[in-house]
């Protein structure tokens, strides 16, 4: 079975057919799903989904784009959610300098603050980092985030940056981009990363793999990602499935 480490089934893109889409993904061989929070609201809806479906777990946290209005009360709320046995990570949290909003100091502040929270509740982190490699590495080191570890999700940086993340104990999250013709950089990262440090993800409804590129993504397309990793690594897809499953279980504890 395939372990989906990053999906957003609570997203409005699934409002019309959520139940059916989840059913199709389970039929496609996805055995476990981590539904990822990106705002205070989606942290709560992720938790709801995790309680509705036995195959689902949740991550709670606030994405950089949504952190402008955060307060310490919100941190208390997240801390409360983190006590739930279905919550396995804090995320997604990080820095996004592609959209570059809110201003960088605010993003950095809440990234560091949520890493502190993760260390306090002893849960791994799910890191979203776009066009912000240097600051991301700096904050991860300064906050000693390697204590809890986690996933650098939708990894988009060079093999050199991957090396630093691996050295800190992080896993590399590989999704649909690895199937793109212009996904050469990620293919290189997959090549150099030991298979026992890779986890599979879709980030659905975003980032659909080939042959669905540009369409709504769903966890049911995860086998395309597994196949491409298998091709790059020169191993059977079944073996990729088993090892990446074990990696996620090791990280999340379930
Ligand atoms: Ni995401």
PDB file of N, CA, C and O in Angstrom, residues 64-65 67-70 94-97 100-114 132 135 138-139 142-143:
ATOM      1  N   UNK A  64       2.713  29.626   5.532  1.00  0.00           N
ATOM      2  CA  UNK A  64       3.214  31.011   5.569  1.00  0.00           C
ATOM      3  C   UNK A  64       2.243  32.039   4.989  1.00  0.00           C
ATOM      4  O   UNK A  64       2.089  33.134   5.554  1.00  0.00           O
ATOM      5  N   UNK A  65       1.554  31.693   3.916  1.00  0.00           N
ATOM      6  CA  UNK A  65       0.632  32.649   3.292  1.00  0.00           C
ATOM      7  C   UNK A  65      -0.513  33.056   4.210  1.00  0.00           C
ATOM      8  O   UNK A  65      -1.159  34.067   3.988  1.00  0.00           O
ATOM      9  N   UNK A  67      -0.304  33.296   7.671  1.00  0.00           N
ATOM     10  CA  UNK A  67       0.147  33.501   9.050  1.00  0.00           C
ATOM     11  C   UNK A  67       0.020  34.948   9.547  1.00  0.00           C
ATOM     12  O   UNK A  67       0.255  35.222  10.718  1.00  0.00           O
ATOM     13  N   UNK A  68      -0.401  35.882   8.661  1.00  0.00           N
ATOM     14  CA  UNK A  68      -0.402  37.303   9.032  1.00  0.00           C
ATOM     15  C   UNK A  68      -1.231  37.603  10.281  1.00  0.00           C
ATOM     16  O   UNK A  68      -0.866  38.444  11.098  1.00  0.00           O
ATOM     17  N   UNK A  69      -2.351  36.888  10.431  1.00  0.00           N
ATOM     18  CA  UNK A  69      -3.274  37.211  11.525  1.00  0.00           C
ATOM     19  C   UNK A  69      -3.095  36.314  12.752  1.00  0.00           C
ATOM     20  O   UNK A  69      -3.907  36.353  13.673  1.00  0.00           O
ATOM     21  N   UNK A  70      -2.071  35.477  12.726  1.00  0.00           N
ATOM     22  CA  UNK A  70      -1.918  34.518  13.838  1.00  0.00           C
ATOM     23  C   UNK A  70      -1.686  35.200  15.182  1.00  0.00           C
ATOM     24  O   UNK A  70      -1.109  36.286  15.256  1.00  0.00           O
ATOM     25  N   UNK A  94       6.234  27.180   7.256  1.00  0.00           N
ATOM     26  CA  UNK A  94       7.441  27.453   6.479  1.00  0.00           C
ATOM     27  C   UNK A  94       7.526  28.871   5.949  1.00  0.00           C
ATOM     28  O   UNK A  94       7.028  29.820   6.566  1.00  0.00           O
ATOM     29  N   UNK A  95       8.156  28.978   4.780  1.00  0.00           N
ATOM     30  CA  UNK A  95       8.406  30.277   4.152  1.00  0.00           C
ATOM     31  C   UNK A  95       8.062  30.179   2.674  1.00  0.00           C
ATOM     32  O   UNK A  95       8.425  29.204   2.016  1.00  0.00           O
ATOM     33  N   UNK A  96       7.380  31.197   2.160  1.00  0.00           N
ATOM     34  CA  UNK A  96       7.071  31.232   0.738  1.00  0.00           C
ATOM     35  C   UNK A  96       7.437  32.601   0.185  1.00  0.00           C
ATOM     36  O   UNK A  96       6.691  33.563   0.339  1.00  0.00           O
ATOM     37  N   UNK A  97       8.615  32.686  -0.449  1.00  0.00           N
ATOM     38  CA  UNK A  97       9.079  33.961  -1.009  1.00  0.00           C
ATOM     39  C   UNK A  97       8.698  34.086  -2.487  1.00  0.00           C
ATOM     40  O   UNK A  97       9.045  35.055  -3.139  1.00  0.00           O
ATOM     41  N   UNK A 100       5.590  35.776  -1.558  1.00  0.00           N
ATOM     42  CA  UNK A 100       6.211  36.849  -0.781  1.00  0.00           C
ATOM     43  C   UNK A 100       5.215  37.692   0.016  1.00  0.00           C
ATOM     44  O   UNK A 100       5.351  38.904   0.110  1.00  0.00           O
ATOM     45  N   UNK A 101       4.228  37.043   0.567  1.00  0.00           N
ATOM     46  CA  UNK A 101       3.240  37.745   1.360  1.00  0.00           C
ATOM     47  C   UNK A 101       2.711  36.828   2.448  1.00  0.00           C
ATOM     48  O   UNK A 101       2.437  35.658   2.129  1.00  0.00           O
ATOM     49  N   UNK A 102       2.559  37.252   3.681  1.00  0.00           N
ATOM     50  CA  UNK A 102       2.917  38.567   4.217  1.00  0.00           C
ATOM     51  C   UNK A 102       4.441  38.766   4.208  1.00  0.00           C
ATOM     52  O   UNK A 102       5.169  37.894   3.763  1.00  0.00           O
ATOM     53  N   UNK A 103       4.873  39.907   4.716  1.00  0.00           N
ATOM     54  CA  UNK A 103       6.293  40.234   4.627  1.00  0.00           C
ATOM     55  C   UNK A 103       7.149  39.180   5.343  1.00  0.00           C
ATOM     56  O   UNK A 103       6.687  38.492   6.246  1.00  0.00           O
ATOM     57  N   UNK A 104       8.384  39.079   4.886  1.00  0.00           N
ATOM     58  CA  UNK A 104       9.246  37.968   5.296  1.00  0.00           C
ATOM     59  C   UNK A 104       9.443  37.849   6.805  1.00  0.00           C
ATOM     60  O   UNK A 104       9.488  36.739   7.333  1.00  0.00           O
ATOM     61  N   UNK A 105       9.555  39.002   7.490  1.00  0.00           N
ATOM     62  CA  UNK A 105       9.768  38.925   8.938  1.00  0.00           C
ATOM     63  C   UNK A 105       8.606  38.240   9.650  1.00  0.00           C
ATOM     64  O   UNK A 105       8.810  37.522  10.621  1.00  0.00           O
ATOM     65  N   UNK A 106       7.402  38.483   9.142  1.00  0.00           N
ATOM     66  CA  UNK A 106       6.222  37.856   9.750  1.00  0.00           C
ATOM     67  C   UNK A 106       6.228  36.350   9.474  1.00  0.00           C
ATOM     68  O   UNK A 106       5.995  35.538  10.371  1.00  0.00           O
ATOM     69  N   UNK A 107       6.545  35.993   8.240  1.00  0.00           N
ATOM     70  CA  UNK A 107       6.628  34.560   7.900  1.00  0.00           C
ATOM     71  C   UNK A 107       7.660  33.849   8.773  1.00  0.00           C
ATOM     72  O   UNK A 107       7.416  32.759   9.299  1.00  0.00           O
ATOM     73  N   UNK A 108       8.826  34.500   8.914  1.00  0.00           N
ATOM     74  CA  UNK A 108       9.915  33.882   9.697  1.00  0.00           C
ATOM     75  C   UNK A 108       9.507  33.703  11.150  1.00  0.00           C
ATOM     76  O   UNK A 108       9.785  32.688  11.768  1.00  0.00           O
ATOM     77  N   UNK A 109       8.853  34.743  11.676  1.00  0.00           N
ATOM     78  CA  UNK A 109       8.444  34.710  13.076  1.00  0.00           C
ATOM     79  C   UNK A 109       7.537  33.507  13.350  1.00  0.00           C
ATOM     80  O   UNK A 109       7.752  32.754  14.301  1.00  0.00           O
ATOM     81  N   UNK A 110       6.532  33.308  12.491  1.00  0.00           N
ATOM     82  CA  UNK A 110       5.561  32.231  12.751  1.00  0.00           C
ATOM     83  C   UNK A 110       6.091  30.867  12.362  1.00  0.00           C
ATOM     84  O   UNK A 110       5.639  29.841  12.908  1.00  0.00           O
ATOM     85  N   UNK A 111       7.039  30.826  11.456  1.00  0.00           N
ATOM     86  CA  UNK A 111       7.700  29.557  11.157  1.00  0.00           C
ATOM     87  C   UNK A 111       8.464  29.095  12.406  1.00  0.00           C
ATOM     88  O   UNK A 111       8.277  27.982  12.901  1.00  0.00           O
ATOM     89  N   UNK A 112       9.277  29.997  12.936  1.00  0.00           N
ATOM     90  CA  UNK A 112      10.069  29.662  14.135  1.00  0.00           C
ATOM     91  C   UNK A 112       9.146  29.328  15.312  1.00  0.00           C
ATOM     92  O   UNK A 112       9.393  28.367  16.051  1.00  0.00           O
ATOM     93  N   UNK A 113       8.082  30.111  15.458  1.00  0.00           N
ATOM     94  CA  UNK A 113       7.162  29.897  16.588  1.00  0.00           C
ATOM     95  C   UNK A 113       6.508  28.513  16.524  1.00  0.00           C
ATOM     96  O   UNK A 113       6.336  27.827  17.527  1.00  0.00           O
ATOM     97  N   UNK A 114       6.132  28.104  15.297  1.00  0.00           N
ATOM     98  CA  UNK A 114       5.466  26.802  15.158  1.00  0.00           C
ATOM     99  C   UNK A 114       6.469  25.640  15.271  1.00  0.00           C
ATOM    100  O   UNK A 114       6.092  24.538  15.674  1.00  0.00           O
ATOM    101  N   UNK A 132      13.019  30.034  -0.860  1.00  0.00           N
ATOM    102  CA  UNK A 132      13.469  30.541   0.439  1.00  0.00           C
ATOM    103  C   UNK A 132      14.444  29.561   1.103  1.00  0.00           C
ATOM    104  O   UNK A 132      14.433  29.396   2.320  1.00  0.00           O
ATOM    105  N   UNK A 135      16.995  30.979   4.091  1.00  0.00           N
ATOM    106  CA  UNK A 135      16.324  31.331   5.349  1.00  0.00           C
ATOM    107  C   UNK A 135      15.691  30.100   6.002  1.00  0.00           C
ATOM    108  O   UNK A 135      15.652  29.993   7.232  1.00  0.00           O
ATOM    109  N   UNK A 138      18.426  28.228   7.718  1.00  0.00           N
ATOM    110  CA  UNK A 138      18.892  28.981   8.882  1.00  0.00           C
ATOM    111  C   UNK A 138      17.935  28.799  10.070  1.00  0.00           C
ATOM    112  O   UNK A 138      18.369  28.553  11.202  1.00  0.00           O
ATOM    113  N   UNK A 139      16.642  28.919   9.803  1.00  0.00           N
ATOM    114  CA  UNK A 139      15.663  28.798  10.897  1.00  0.00           C
ATOM    115  C   UNK A 139      15.604  27.355  11.419  1.00  0.00           C
ATOM    116  O   UNK A 139      15.551  27.129  12.628  1.00  0.00           O
ATOM    117  N   UNK A 142      18.653  27.081  13.603  1.00  0.00           N
ATOM    118  CA  UNK A 142      18.575  27.906  14.800  1.00  0.00           C
ATOM    119  C   UNK A 142      17.594  27.330  15.816  1.00  0.00           C
ATOM    120  O   UNK A 142      17.839  27.356  17.023  1.00  0.00           O
ATOM    121  N   UNK A 143      16.493  26.792  15.324  1.00  0.00           N
ATOM    122  CA  UNK A 143      15.487  26.227  16.234  1.00  0.00           C
ATOM    123  C   UNK A 143      15.779  24.763  16.562  1.00  0.00           C
ATOM    124  O   UNK A 143      14.997  24.121  17.257  1.00  0.00           O
TER     125      UNK A 143
END
